[in-house]
Amino acid sequence: DTGSPGAAYSPTPQDRAGSHYSRVSGQLAHKTDQGHAFSAAFFGDKNIYRIVSADWMLPSLMKESRYTTYSAGLRTSASFSLGEWGRLSAGIDYANIREKMGGESVWQPDSRNDVFGLFGEYRFEAETFTLFSGLRYDRYDGRLKGYELRTDSSRTLPRT
């Protein structure tokens, strides 16, 4: 299932973390008398993390960070029965994932990621074996807010 990439920081036992998660999703599916099937599913979710870094020696240095992940996506597929020759399936996946950061100890910028995929599969089943073959193409497009990535003949910026 495509969804939230999760927290950007793993709290220690000395940290106090609060979180809130909400999700909405749905699916439509239809199967014909000939064995063909069609489906479409969507999801959307919001995941909020609040982390307070606790310094047991100097409580006045406690810092709070907030991470919010929004994601939404769609998956559609169609499957066609080829009778005794097997089944052919194809589909599309899309997800948009946005992360917003805030607070005093945030070390990474806001980001947005678009993930797009196309897939196809052929399945043949015999009495003694099953043959699967498939192809998948994925395209990842990620952007960091406030950072301009440039490439020229001598360098790529920013450097790490």
C-alpha positions as a LaTeX table, in Angstrom:
\begin{tabular}{lrrr}
\hline
Residue & $x$ (\AA) & $y$ (\AA) & $z$ (\AA) \\
\hline
Asp1 & 0.00 & 0.00 & 0.00 \\
Thr2 & 1.41 & 3.37 & $-0.95$ \\
Gly3 & 1.28 & 5.79 & 1.93 \\
Ser4 & 3.15 & 7.85 & 4.44 \\
Pro5 & 6.91 & 7.48 & 4.40 \\
Gly6 & 6.85 & 7.78 & 8.20 \\
Ala7 & 8.59 & 9.97 & 10.70 \\
Ala8 & 11.81 & 11.70 & 9.75 \\
Tyr9 & 13.09 & 11.24 & 13.32 \\
Ser10 & 12.94 & 8.33 & 15.75 \\
Pro11 & 12.35 & 9.54 & 19.32 \\
Thr12 & 14.37 & 8.13 & 22.18 \\
Pro13 & 12.81 & 7.09 & 25.52 \\
Gln14 & 13.77 & 10.53 & 26.88 \\
Asp15 & 11.70 & 12.31 & 24.23 \\
Arg16 & 7.99 & 12.95 & 24.43 \\
Ala17 & 6.13 & 12.45 & 21.16 \\
Gly18 & 2.56 & 13.12 & 20.21 \\
Ser19 & 0.95 & 12.00 & 17.01 \\
His20 & $-2.31$ & 12.15 & 15.12 \\
Tyr21 & $-3.26$ & 10.01 & 12.12 \\
Ser22 & $-6.32$ & 10.22 & 9.90 \\
Arg23 & $-7.13$ & 8.34 & 6.69 \\
Val24 & $-9.90$ & 8.13 & 4.15 \\
Ser25 & $-10.00$ & 5.48 & 1.44 \\
Gly26 & $-12.39$ & 3.75 & $-0.90$ \\
Gln27 & $-12.55$ & 1.16 & $-3.64$ \\
Leu28 & $-14.86$ & 0.41 & $-6.53$ \\
Ala29 & $-14.70$ & $-3.01$ & $-8.16$ \\
His30 & $-16.67$ & $-4.80$ & $-10.86$ \\
Lys31 & $-16.39$ & $-8.33$ & $-12.27$ \\
Thr32 & $-18.16$ & $-9.41$ & $-15.45$ \\
Asp33 & $-19.70$ & $-12.79$ & $-16.26$ \\
Gln34 & $-16.84$ & $-13.39$ & $-18.73$ \\
Gly35 & $-14.26$ & $-13.19$ & $-15.89$ \\
His36 & $-12.99$ & $-9.67$ & $-16.62$ \\
Ala37 & $-12.41$ & $-7.42$ & $-13.59$ \\
Phe38 & $-12.02$ & $-3.65$ & $-13.13$ \\
Ser39 & $-11.15$ & $-1.74$ & $-9.98$ \\
Ala40 & $-10.28$ & 1.75 & $-8.81$ \\
Ala41 & $-9.11$ & 2.68 & $-5.34$ \\
Phe42 & $-8.14$ & 5.96 & $-3.71$ \\
Phe43 & $-6.67$ & 7.04 & $-0.40$ \\
Gly44 & $-5.78$ & 10.18 & 1.44 \\
Asp45 & $-4.13$ & 10.53 & 4.80 \\
Lys46 & $-2.58$ & 13.01 & 7.18 \\
Asn47 & 0.02 & 12.05 & 9.76 \\
Ile48 & 1.24 & 14.58 & 12.36 \\
Tyr49 & 4.22 & 14.00 & 14.66 \\
Arg50 & 5.11 & 16.33 & 17.51 \\
Ile51 & 8.43 & 15.67 & 19.18 \\
Val52 & 9.93 & 17.42 & 22.19 \\
Ser53 & 13.62 & 16.66 & 22.64 \\
Ala54 & 14.26 & 16.36 & 26.35 \\
Asp55 & 17.63 & 17.21 & 27.82 \\
Trp56 & 17.60 & 15.82 & 31.34 \\
Met57 & 20.55 & 17.97 & 32.41 \\
Leu58 & 19.28 & 21.27 & 30.96 \\
Pro59 & 15.48 & 21.21 & 30.66 \\
Ser60 & 15.51 & 24.80 & 29.40 \\
Leu61 & 17.11 & 23.52 & 26.18 \\
Met62 & 14.11 & 21.36 & 25.24 \\
Lys63 & 13.20 & 21.85 & 21.59 \\
Glu64 & 9.98 & 21.03 & 19.80 \\
Ser65 & 9.65 & 19.85 & 16.23 \\
Arg66 & 6.55 & 19.19 & 14.16 \\
Tyr67 & 6.41 & 16.94 & 11.10 \\
Thr68 & 3.26 & 16.63 & 9.00 \\
Thr69 & 2.91 & 14.18 & 6.13 \\
Tyr70 & 0.02 & 14.48 & 3.67 \\
Ser71 & $-0.45$ & 11.78 & 1.07 \\
Ala72 & $-3.08$ & 10.99 & $-1.53$ \\
Gly73 & $-3.19$ & 8.44 & $-4.27$ \\
Leu74 & $-5.10$ & 6.45 & $-6.83$ \\
Arg75 & $-4.74$ & 2.92 & $-8.18$ \\
Thr76 & $-6.71$ & 1.57 & $-11.12$ \\
Ser77 & $-6.45$ & $-1.85$ & $-12.72$ \\
Ala78 & $-8.14$ & $-4.03$ & $-15.27$ \\
Ser79 & $-7.85$ & $-7.79$ & $-15.65$ \\
Phe80 & $-8.96$ & $-9.69$ & $-18.72$ \\
Ser81 & $-9.62$ & $-13.41$ & $-18.90$ \\
Leu82 & $-8.07$ & $-15.05$ & $-21.95$ \\
Gly83 & $-9.87$ & $-18.33$ & $-21.34$ \\
Glu84 & $-7.54$ & $-21.31$ & $-21.40$ \\
Trp85 & $-4.67$ & $-18.96$ & $-22.36$ \\
Gly86 & $-4.56$ & $-17.26$ & $-18.94$ \\
Arg87 & $-5.18$ & $-13.74$ & $-17.68$ \\
Leu88 & $-3.80$ & $-10.33$ & $-18.70$ \\
Ser89 & $-3.78$ & $-7.45$ & $-16.19$ \\
Ala90 & $-2.74$ & $-3.80$ & $-16.43$ \\
Gly91 & $-2.96$ & $-0.78$ & $-14.18$ \\
Ile92 & $-1.81$ & 2.64 & $-13.01$ \\
Asp93 & $-0.57$ & 3.83 & $-9.59$ \\
Tyr94 & $-0.20$ & 7.46 & $-8.52$ \\
Ala95 & 0.71 & 8.96 & $-5.15$ \\
Asn96 & 1.42 & 12.53 & $-4.05$ \\
Ile97 & 3.32 & 12.82 & $-0.76$ \\
Arg98 & 4.03 & 16.18 & 0.92 \\
Glu99 & 6.02 & 16.71 & 4.10 \\
Lys100 & 5.97 & 19.95 & 6.10 \\
Met101 & 8.42 & 20.61 & 8.88 \\
Gly102 & 8.30 & 23.18 & 11.68 \\
Gly103 & 9.75 & 23.91 & 15.07 \\
Glu104 & 13.10 & 24.64 & 16.59 \\
Ser105 & 15.14 & 21.56 & 15.74 \\
Val106 & 14.02 & 20.73 & 12.22 \\
Trp107 & 16.95 & 19.72 & 10.07 \\
Gln108 & 15.27 & 19.10 & 6.70 \\
Pro109 & 13.21 & 21.27 & 4.33 \\
Asp110 & 9.62 & 20.74 & 3.25 \\
Ser111 & 9.29 & 18.29 & 0.38 \\
Arg112 & 6.89 & 17.05 & $-2.25$ \\
Asn113 & 7.10 & 13.70 & $-4.03$ \\
Asp114 & 5.04 & 12.44 & $-6.94$ \\
Val115 & 5.19 & 8.73 & $-7.70$ \\
Phe116 & 3.65 & 7.38 & $-10.91$ \\
Gly117 & 3.64 & 3.75 & $-12.01$ \\
Leu118 & 2.36 & 1.66 & $-14.92$ \\
Phe119 & 2.23 & $-2.11$ & $-14.67$ \\
Gly120 & 1.19 & $-5.12$ & $-16.72$ \\
Glu121 & 1.12 & $-8.83$ & $-15.96$ \\
Tyr122 & 0.38 & $-12.03$ & $-17.82$ \\
Arg123 & $-0.53$ & $-15.12$ & $-15.81$ \\
Phe124 & $-0.86$ & $-18.64$ & $-17.17$ \\
Glu125 & $-1.93$ & $-21.52$ & $-14.91$ \\
Ala126 & $-1.59$ & $-25.18$ & $-15.82$ \\
Glu127 & $-2.20$ & $-28.27$ & $-13.69$ \\
Thr128 & 1.44 & $-28.59$ & $-12.65$ \\
Phe129 & 2.80 & $-25.02$ & $-12.81$ \\
Thr130 & 1.95 & $-21.32$ & $-12.92$ \\
Leu131 & 3.79 & $-18.86$ & $-15.16$ \\
Phe132 & 3.93 & $-15.16$ & $-14.25$ \\
Ser133 & 5.49 & $-12.45$ & $-16.38$ \\
Gly134 & 5.18 & $-8.74$ & $-15.92$ \\
Leu135 & 6.55 & $-5.27$ & $-16.51$ \\
Arg136 & 6.48 & $-2.18$ & $-14.31$ \\
Tyr137 & 7.59 & 1.39 & $-14.93$ \\
Asp138 & 7.92 & 3.85 & $-12.02$ \\
Arg139 & 8.67 & 7.56 & $-12.18$ \\
Tyr140 & 9.69 & 9.43 & $-9.02$ \\
Asp141 & 9.63 & 13.23 & $-9.00$ \\
Gly142 & 10.87 & 14.75 & $-5.73$ \\
Arg143 & 11.26 & 18.41 & $-4.84$ \\
Leu144 & 12.66 & 20.16 & $-1.76$ \\
Lys145 & 11.11 & 23.54 & $-0.91$ \\
Gly146 & 13.64 & 26.35 & $-0.85$ \\
Tyr147 & 16.38 & 24.38 & $-2.59$ \\
Glu148 & 17.26 & 24.89 & $-6.21$ \\
Leu149 & 19.07 & 21.93 & $-7.73$ \\
Arg150 & 21.24 & 22.94 & $-10.67$ \\
Thr151 & 23.48 & 20.87 & $-12.85$ \\
Asp152 & 26.14 & 22.25 & $-15.13$ \\
Ser153 & 29.20 & 20.74 & $-16.79$ \\
Ser154 & 31.39 & 21.05 & $-13.69$ \\
Arg155 & 29.16 & 20.44 & $-10.66$ \\
Thr156 & 25.81 & 19.59 & $-9.16$ \\
Leu157 & 24.44 & 21.85 & $-6.41$ \\
Pro158 & 23.84 & 21.57 & $-3.51$ \\
Arg159 & 26.71 & 19.32 & $-2.54$ \\
Thr160 & 26.58 & 17.02 & 0.44 \\
\hline
\end{tabular}
